[in-house]
Each structure stands twice: as C-alpha cells, then as structure tokens.
Short mmCIF file of C-alpha atoms in Angstrom, two decimals:
data_model
loop_
_atom_site.label_atom_id
_atom_site.label_comp_id
_atom_site.label_asym_id
_atom_site.label_seq_id
_atom_site.Cartn_x
_atom_site.Cartn_y
_atom_site.Cartn_z
CA UNK A 1 95.90 105.29 10.82
CA UNK A 2 93.31 103.79 13.14
CA UNK A 3 93.21 106.96 15.24
CA UNK A 4 92.57 109.04 12.12
CA UNK A 5 89.77 106.75 10.99
CA UNK A 6 88.13 106.88 14.41
CA UNK A 7 88.37 110.69 14.47
CA UNK A 8 86.88 110.84 10.99
CA UNK A 9 83.99 108.59 11.98
CA UNK A 10 83.30 110.77 15.02
CA UNK A 11 83.26 113.85 12.80
CA UNK A 12 80.85 112.21 10.35
CA UNK A 13 78.54 111.13 13.17
CA UNK A 14 78.53 114.61 14.67
CA UNK A 15 77.86 116.30 11.32
CA UNK A 16 74.93 113.98 10.61
CA UNK A 17 73.50 114.41 14.10
CA UNK A 18 73.78 118.21 14.04
CA UNK A 19 72.03 118.31 10.66
CA UNK A 20 69.26 116.05 11.93
CA UNK A 21 68.86 118.25 15.00
CA UNK A 22 68.42 121.36 12.83
CA UNK A 23 65.85 119.60 10.67
CA UNK A 24 63.65 118.59 13.59
CA UNK A 25 60.52 120.74 13.91
CA UNK A 26 60.91 120.81 17.71
CA UNK A 27 63.80 119.73 19.97
CA UNK A 28 63.67 116.24 21.44
CA UNK A 29 63.98 115.62 25.18
CA UNK A 30 67.41 114.37 26.22
CA UNK A 31 66.64 110.62 26.36
CA UNK A 32 65.15 110.60 22.85
CA UNK A 33 67.93 112.85 21.53
CA UNK A 34 70.53 110.36 22.74
CA UNK A 35 68.62 107.50 21.12
CA UNK A 36 68.51 109.44 17.86
CA UNK A 37 72.29 109.89 18.02
CA UNK A 38 72.72 106.14 18.57
CA UNK A 39 70.41 105.42 15.65
CA UNK A 40 72.24 107.74 13.24
CA UNK A 41 75.85 106.99 14.25
CA UNK A 42 76.20 103.60 12.48
CA UNK A 43 74.52 105.11 9.40
CA UNK A 44 76.58 108.31 9.35
CA UNK A 45 79.26 107.31 6.84
CA UNK A 46 76.63 106.44 4.23
CA UNK A 47 75.02 109.85 4.76
CA UNK A 48 78.20 111.83 4.02
CA UNK A 49 78.48 113.22 0.50
CA UNK A 50 81.87 114.92 0.70
CA UNK A 51 84.40 116.18 3.22
CA UNK A 52 87.79 117.79 3.57
CA UNK A 53 90.07 118.63 6.46
CA UNK A 54 90.25 122.34 7.23
CA UNK A 55 93.26 122.12 9.55
CA UNK A 56 96.10 119.65 10.21
CA UNK A 57 95.27 116.79 12.55
CA UNK A 58 96.23 117.43 16.16
CA UNK A 59 97.30 114.50 18.35
CA UNK A 60 96.14 114.71 21.95
CA UNK A 61 96.85 112.48 24.90
CA UNK A 62 93.99 110.17 25.79
CA UNK A 63 92.17 110.47 29.07
CA UNK A 64 93.72 107.19 30.08
CA UNK A 65 97.21 108.63 29.59
CA UNK A 66 96.44 111.74 31.64
CA UNK A 67 94.91 109.80 34.51
CA UNK A 68 97.33 106.88 34.58
CA UNK A 69 99.26 106.45 37.86
CA UNK A 70 103.07 106.74 37.86
CA UNK A 71 104.79 103.65 36.50
CA UNK A 72 106.23 101.32 39.13
CA UNK A 73 109.69 99.84 38.97
CA UNK A 74 109.73 96.39 37.44
CA UNK A 75 112.31 93.75 36.74
CA UNK A 76 110.50 92.72 33.58
CA UNK A 77 112.30 93.49 30.35
CA UNK A 78 109.10 93.41 28.29
CA UNK A 79 108.35 96.84 26.81
CA UNK A 80 104.94 98.15 27.82
CA UNK A 81 102.65 99.29 25.05
CA UNK A 82 102.14 103.05 25.03
CA UNK A 83 98.56 104.24 25.58
CA UNK A 84 96.73 105.02 22.37
CA UNK A 85 96.51 108.69 21.42
CA UNK A 86 93.48 110.47 20.05
CA UNK A 87 93.43 112.69 17.00
CA UNK A 88 91.44 115.88 16.71
CA UNK A 89 90.32 116.61 13.16
CA UNK A 90 88.74 119.83 11.95
CA UNK A 91 86.61 118.94 8.95
CA UNK A 92 84.10 120.48 6.60
CA UNK A 93 81.52 117.74 6.06
CA UNK A 94 78.68 117.88 3.54
CA UNK A 95 75.87 115.46 4.32
CA UNK A 96 72.83 114.22 2.44
CA UNK A 97 70.11 116.33 4.05
CA UNK A 98 67.34 114.68 2.03
CA UNK A 99 68.36 111.21 3.22
CA UNK A 100 68.63 112.39 6.83
CA UNK A 101 65.20 113.99 6.55
CA UNK A 102 63.87 110.69 5.21
CA UNK A 103 65.24 108.85 8.26
CA UNK A 104 63.60 111.38 10.57
CA UNK A 105 60.33 111.12 8.67
CA UNK A 106 60.28 107.32 8.85
CA UNK A 107 60.93 107.48 12.60
CA UNK A 108 57.93 109.77 13.03
CA UNK A 109 60.08 112.67 14.22
CA UNK A 110 58.76 115.02 11.51
CA UNK A 111 55.07 114.19 11.90
CA UNK A 112 54.25 116.99 14.33
CA UNK A 113 50.54 117.10 15.22
CA UNK A 114 49.86 114.20 12.84
CA UNK A 115 51.82 111.83 15.07
CA UNK A 116 49.37 109.33 16.61
CA UNK A 117 51.28 109.09 19.89
CA UNK A 118 49.64 105.79 20.83
CA UNK A 119 49.02 102.43 19.21
CA UNK A 120 47.43 99.08 20.03
CA UNK A 121 49.08 95.78 19.18
CA UNK A 122 47.77 92.27 18.68
CA UNK A 123 50.28 89.44 18.98
CA UNK A 124 49.61 86.43 16.82
CA UNK A 125 51.19 83.01 16.60
CA UNK A 126 54.91 82.86 17.28
CA UNK A 127 55.24 86.35 18.82
CA UNK A 128 55.19 86.97 22.59
CA UNK A 129 55.41 89.92 24.94
CA UNK A 130 59.01 88.97 25.63
CA UNK A 131 59.81 89.56 21.94
CA UNK A 132 58.73 93.20 22.29
CA UNK A 133 60.90 94.06 25.29
CA UNK A 134 64.11 94.65 23.26
CA UNK A 135 62.18 97.26 21.25
CA UNK A 136 61.61 99.58 24.21
CA UNK A 137 64.23 102.08 22.99
CA UNK A 138 62.68 102.06 19.50
CA UNK A 139 59.25 102.85 20.96
CA UNK A 140 60.74 105.72 22.97
CA UNK A 141 62.64 107.13 19.99
CA UNK A 142 59.49 107.01 17.86
CA UNK A 143 57.44 108.65 20.60
CA UNK A 144 54.97 105.77 20.66
CA UNK A 145 53.10 104.49 23.71
CA UNK A 146 51.13 101.26 23.76
CA UNK A 147 47.46 101.33 24.74
CA UNK A 148 44.74 98.71 24.91
CA UNK A 149 42.70 100.66 22.36
CA UNK A 150 44.05 103.19 19.86
CA UNK A 151 43.25 104.59 16.39
CA UNK A 152 46.38 102.92 15.02
CA UNK A 153 46.52 99.14 15.41
CA UNK A 154 49.35 96.73 14.68
CA UNK A 155 49.31 92.96 14.36
CA UNK A 156 52.44 90.82 14.56
CA UNK A 157 52.70 87.12 13.78
CA UNK A 158 55.18 84.52 12.62
CA UNK A 159 53.82 82.78 9.55
CA UNK A 160 54.33 79.06 8.81
CA UNK A 161 57.19 79.89 6.43
CA UNK A 162 59.13 81.15 9.46
CA UNK A 163 59.28 84.90 8.86
CA UNK A 164 57.48 87.70 10.68
CA UNK A 165 54.51 89.49 9.17
CA UNK A 166 53.31 92.87 10.44
CA UNK A 167 50.22 94.84 9.49
CA UNK A 168 49.32 98.38 10.58
CA UNK A 169 45.79 99.73 10.27
CA UNK A 170 45.01 103.45 10.47
CA UNK A 171 41.45 104.21 9.50
CA UNK A 172 40.86 102.97 5.97
CA UNK A 173 44.60 102.66 5.30
CA UNK A 174 46.74 99.60 5.94
CA UNK A 175 50.46 98.93 5.63
CA UNK A 176 52.18 95.55 5.47
CA UNK A 177 55.77 94.38 5.79
CA UNK A 178 57.64 91.20 6.66
CA UNK A 179 61.11 89.98 7.53
CA UNK A 180 63.18 87.92 9.93
CA UNK A 181 64.25 90.61 12.42
CA UNK A 182 61.48 92.09 14.58
CA UNK A 183 63.34 95.37 15.15
CA UNK A 184 63.72 95.96 11.41
CA UNK A 185 60.17 94.81 10.67
CA UNK A 186 58.84 97.29 13.23
CA UNK A 187 60.90 100.18 11.80
CA UNK A 188 59.89 99.31 8.23
CA UNK A 189 56.21 99.09 9.11
CA UNK A 190 56.06 102.44 10.88
CA UNK A 191 58.36 103.94 8.27
CA UNK A 192 55.73 103.19 5.64
CA UNK A 193 53.03 104.73 7.82
CA UNK A 194 54.92 107.92 8.64
CA UNK A 195 56.05 108.31 5.00
CA UNK A 196 52.51 108.16 3.63
CA UNK A 197 51.30 111.36 1.99
CA UNK A 198 48.50 111.92 4.49
CA UNK A 199 50.99 111.73 7.38
CA UNK A 200 53.31 114.38 6.01
CA UNK A 201 53.60 117.46 8.23
CA UNK A 202 52.34 120.90 7.38
CA UNK A 203 49.95 122.10 4.75
CA UNK A 204 50.04 124.11 1.57
CA UNK A 205 48.81 127.24 3.32
CA UNK A 206 48.83 130.54 1.45
CA UNK A 207 51.26 131.10 -1.44
CA UNK A 208 54.50 132.90 -0.66
CA UNK A 209 54.91 136.08 -2.72
CA UNK A 210 58.09 138.16 -2.80
CA UNK A 211 58.75 141.31 -4.82
CA UNK A 212 61.79 143.45 -5.57
CA UNK A 213 63.82 141.18 -7.85
CA UNK A 214 65.90 143.15 -10.34
CA UNK A 215 66.50 140.18 -12.64
CA UNK A 216 64.90 136.85 -13.41
CA UNK A 217 68.13 135.09 -12.42
CA UNK A 218 67.82 136.50 -8.90
CA UNK A 219 64.27 135.21 -8.70
CA UNK A 220 65.35 131.74 -9.82
CA UNK A 221 68.20 131.80 -7.31
CA UNK A 222 65.71 132.60 -4.55
CA UNK A 223 63.76 129.51 -5.59
CA UNK A 224 66.86 127.41 -4.86
CA UNK A 225 67.22 129.17 -1.52
CA UNK A 226 63.64 128.33 -0.58
CA UNK A 227 64.23 124.71 -1.55
CA UNK A 228 67.25 124.61 0.75
CA UNK A 229 65.10 125.69 3.72
CA UNK A 230 63.99 122.12 4.26
CA UNK A 231 63.62 122.67 7.99
CA UNK A 232 60.46 124.70 7.35
CA UNK A 233 59.42 124.17 3.71
CA UNK A 234 58.89 121.18 1.45
CA UNK A 235 57.80 120.70 -2.14
CA UNK A 236 58.69 124.26 -3.14
CA UNK A 237 57.44 125.22 -6.60
CA UNK A 238 57.69 128.55 -8.43
CA UNK A 239 54.17 129.04 -9.77
CA UNK A 240 53.96 132.65 -11.03
CA UNK A 241 56.45 135.26 -12.29
CA UNK A 242 55.36 138.87 -12.76
CA UNK A 243 58.10 140.55 -14.80
CA UNK A 244 58.52 144.29 -14.35
CA UNK A 245 61.64 146.39 -15.02
CA UNK A 246 63.74 146.37 -11.85
CA UNK A 247 60.91 145.07 -9.66
CA UNK A 248 59.79 141.56 -10.60
CA UNK A 249 57.62 139.45 -8.32
CA UNK A 250 57.53 135.71 -7.78
CA UNK A 251 54.92 133.49 -6.20
CA UNK A 252 55.71 130.08 -4.76
CA UNK A 253 53.65 127.22 -3.40
CA UNK A 254 55.10 124.95 -0.75
CA UNK A 255 54.21 122.61 2.07
CA UNK A 256 54.78 124.71 5.17
CA UNK A 257 56.05 122.65 8.11
CA UNK A 258 57.26 125.36 10.49
CA UNK A 259 55.75 128.86 10.04
CA UNK A 260 57.81 130.46 12.82
CA UNK A 261 61.08 129.19 11.37
CA UNK A 262 60.10 130.40 7.89
CA UNK A 263 59.32 133.88 9.22
CA UNK A 264 62.71 133.99 10.92
CA UNK A 265 64.48 132.96 7.73
CA UNK A 266 62.62 135.51 5.61
CA UNK A 267 63.32 138.28 8.13
CA UNK A 268 67.01 137.43 8.00
CA UNK A 269 67.20 137.08 4.23
CA UNK A 270 64.94 139.64 2.54
CA UNK A 271 65.83 143.09 4.00
CA UNK A 272 69.53 142.97 3.10
CA UNK A 273 68.58 142.17 -0.51
CA UNK A 274 65.87 144.84 -0.67
CA UNK A 275 63.18 142.23 -1.19
CA UNK A 276 59.70 142.38 0.29
CA UNK A 277 57.33 139.59 1.24
CA UNK A 278 53.78 140.38 0.18
CA UNK A 279 51.65 139.43 3.18
#
C-alpha cells in the first residue's frame, strides 16, 4: 500500500510540474527549474482535481535490489527483510491549472518584461543578514537579485509583539504583510506584488476576430477553447457576434501574454475547421 501511495504522489508531482512548465512564458534554466519542482512537489496533491489509473500497476525491482551484492552465508536464523519494491503507475491526472498559474504568478515566473529583476532591502530591528541566508533558493527561484539601490524596495523588521513585518514599495504602490516565518512572509509579500493588476503580463492588444462559424454553438465553443489557452491568453471575453447564414464572425478581447504561442495555436486549430482569423 505504501508503494502505491508513493507512486501516486510521484505521478501527481510530475503532472503538476509538467503543467506548470507548459504555462511558463519562457523555459527556466535548469537550477531554477529544479527549484520550481521542489516548490510544487509538496503542494501537488492539493492541486490535483481528479485522476484514474489507465493501466494495472507494475511492480519493479528497486535499484537497491538490482545493485545489491550476493548474500553471504550466515549462521543467523533471523530472516532478512526483503528490499522494498517500486510500483509503476500509469495515470490520467487532471490538475487545477488556474491554481498552478496563480502559484507561478505569485513567484514572479509569469511577469515577463514586467519583472523588476532587482530589489533593495532594509533590515530593521530584530532581522539580520544571517536571517536572509536560508532564503537564497527562494531568491533564485523568483529571479531576484539584491542591489544597494533598486526601484523596488523592501523593509523587514521584527515588531515588539514578536512577529515579522515586511513592506514592499514600488513607485507609488506599497504592499504589507506579516507573520512568524520569514520564508513565508517573503513569499506572501512578493506574491502580493506580482499579483497586482499592473504587474500582470501582456496587454489587451488588438481584438481577435475569427470568421467561418456555421452555427452560434460553434462560436461559443471556440470561446471556451480560447479560455483554455491560458499559456498565451487571459481574461478572454466574447465582445461581438456578427451572425450570417453559414459564415458567422466573432470578436474577442483578451490579455495577450505570448503572441508567438497564440499564433501557433491558431495555425494548428483554425484550418482544419475551415475558420479564418481576420488579421
């Protein structure tokens, strides 16, 4: 039972990580990718919406079993415990893409050109440089580098009540959070910053117009398809419908986060359905 649970947890973690990887606007370098995997793995089970096994579980010998030296003769009558076996599970896992996207957003991994890259920090009472050292992996994952002067400034202090208080200033905007654990306080503070409307990636750009729909239902179904392309579009809204017999046209507004990826999706989707994007 334990082997099955471990295999299931590995499958969940891999499904969540692969989804996160597809949502990223650009691939991460290997060190940051590994840190992202470590960040998501303990959260993976909560991000799974449904799953089912697509094939019977297959037991396989563990590496330890395959590499173990031949057993030596012994006068002991105590039975030796057999090495644990692994299970291989083939699973179809459905994950919460919106929640995964929110994690990526709060880490700054979706910010694109709006990512500040650098920050300055002021340490107040009760917080020292030594307190920041355990956060080095968090800084690397977020893509943040500390500078003496930077447009984004953070202050950290331990207030008389005993908890930590953090404030981030970015221009006229400020964000505040508090808590006992510095790692969580740091993630919460920057999560608020990266989640702010003005930090969201992409822009509205020009409306997307597609013609060739034979029925209104097909046009509405395409709206759902656009909304599922969350690796390149956000906030998709159907704004105009031009109804014509056998050749209706729809116009959508959306926040465009990855133009190249959208073009690739449209080129793969429209021709086979005899639809045309109006450029």
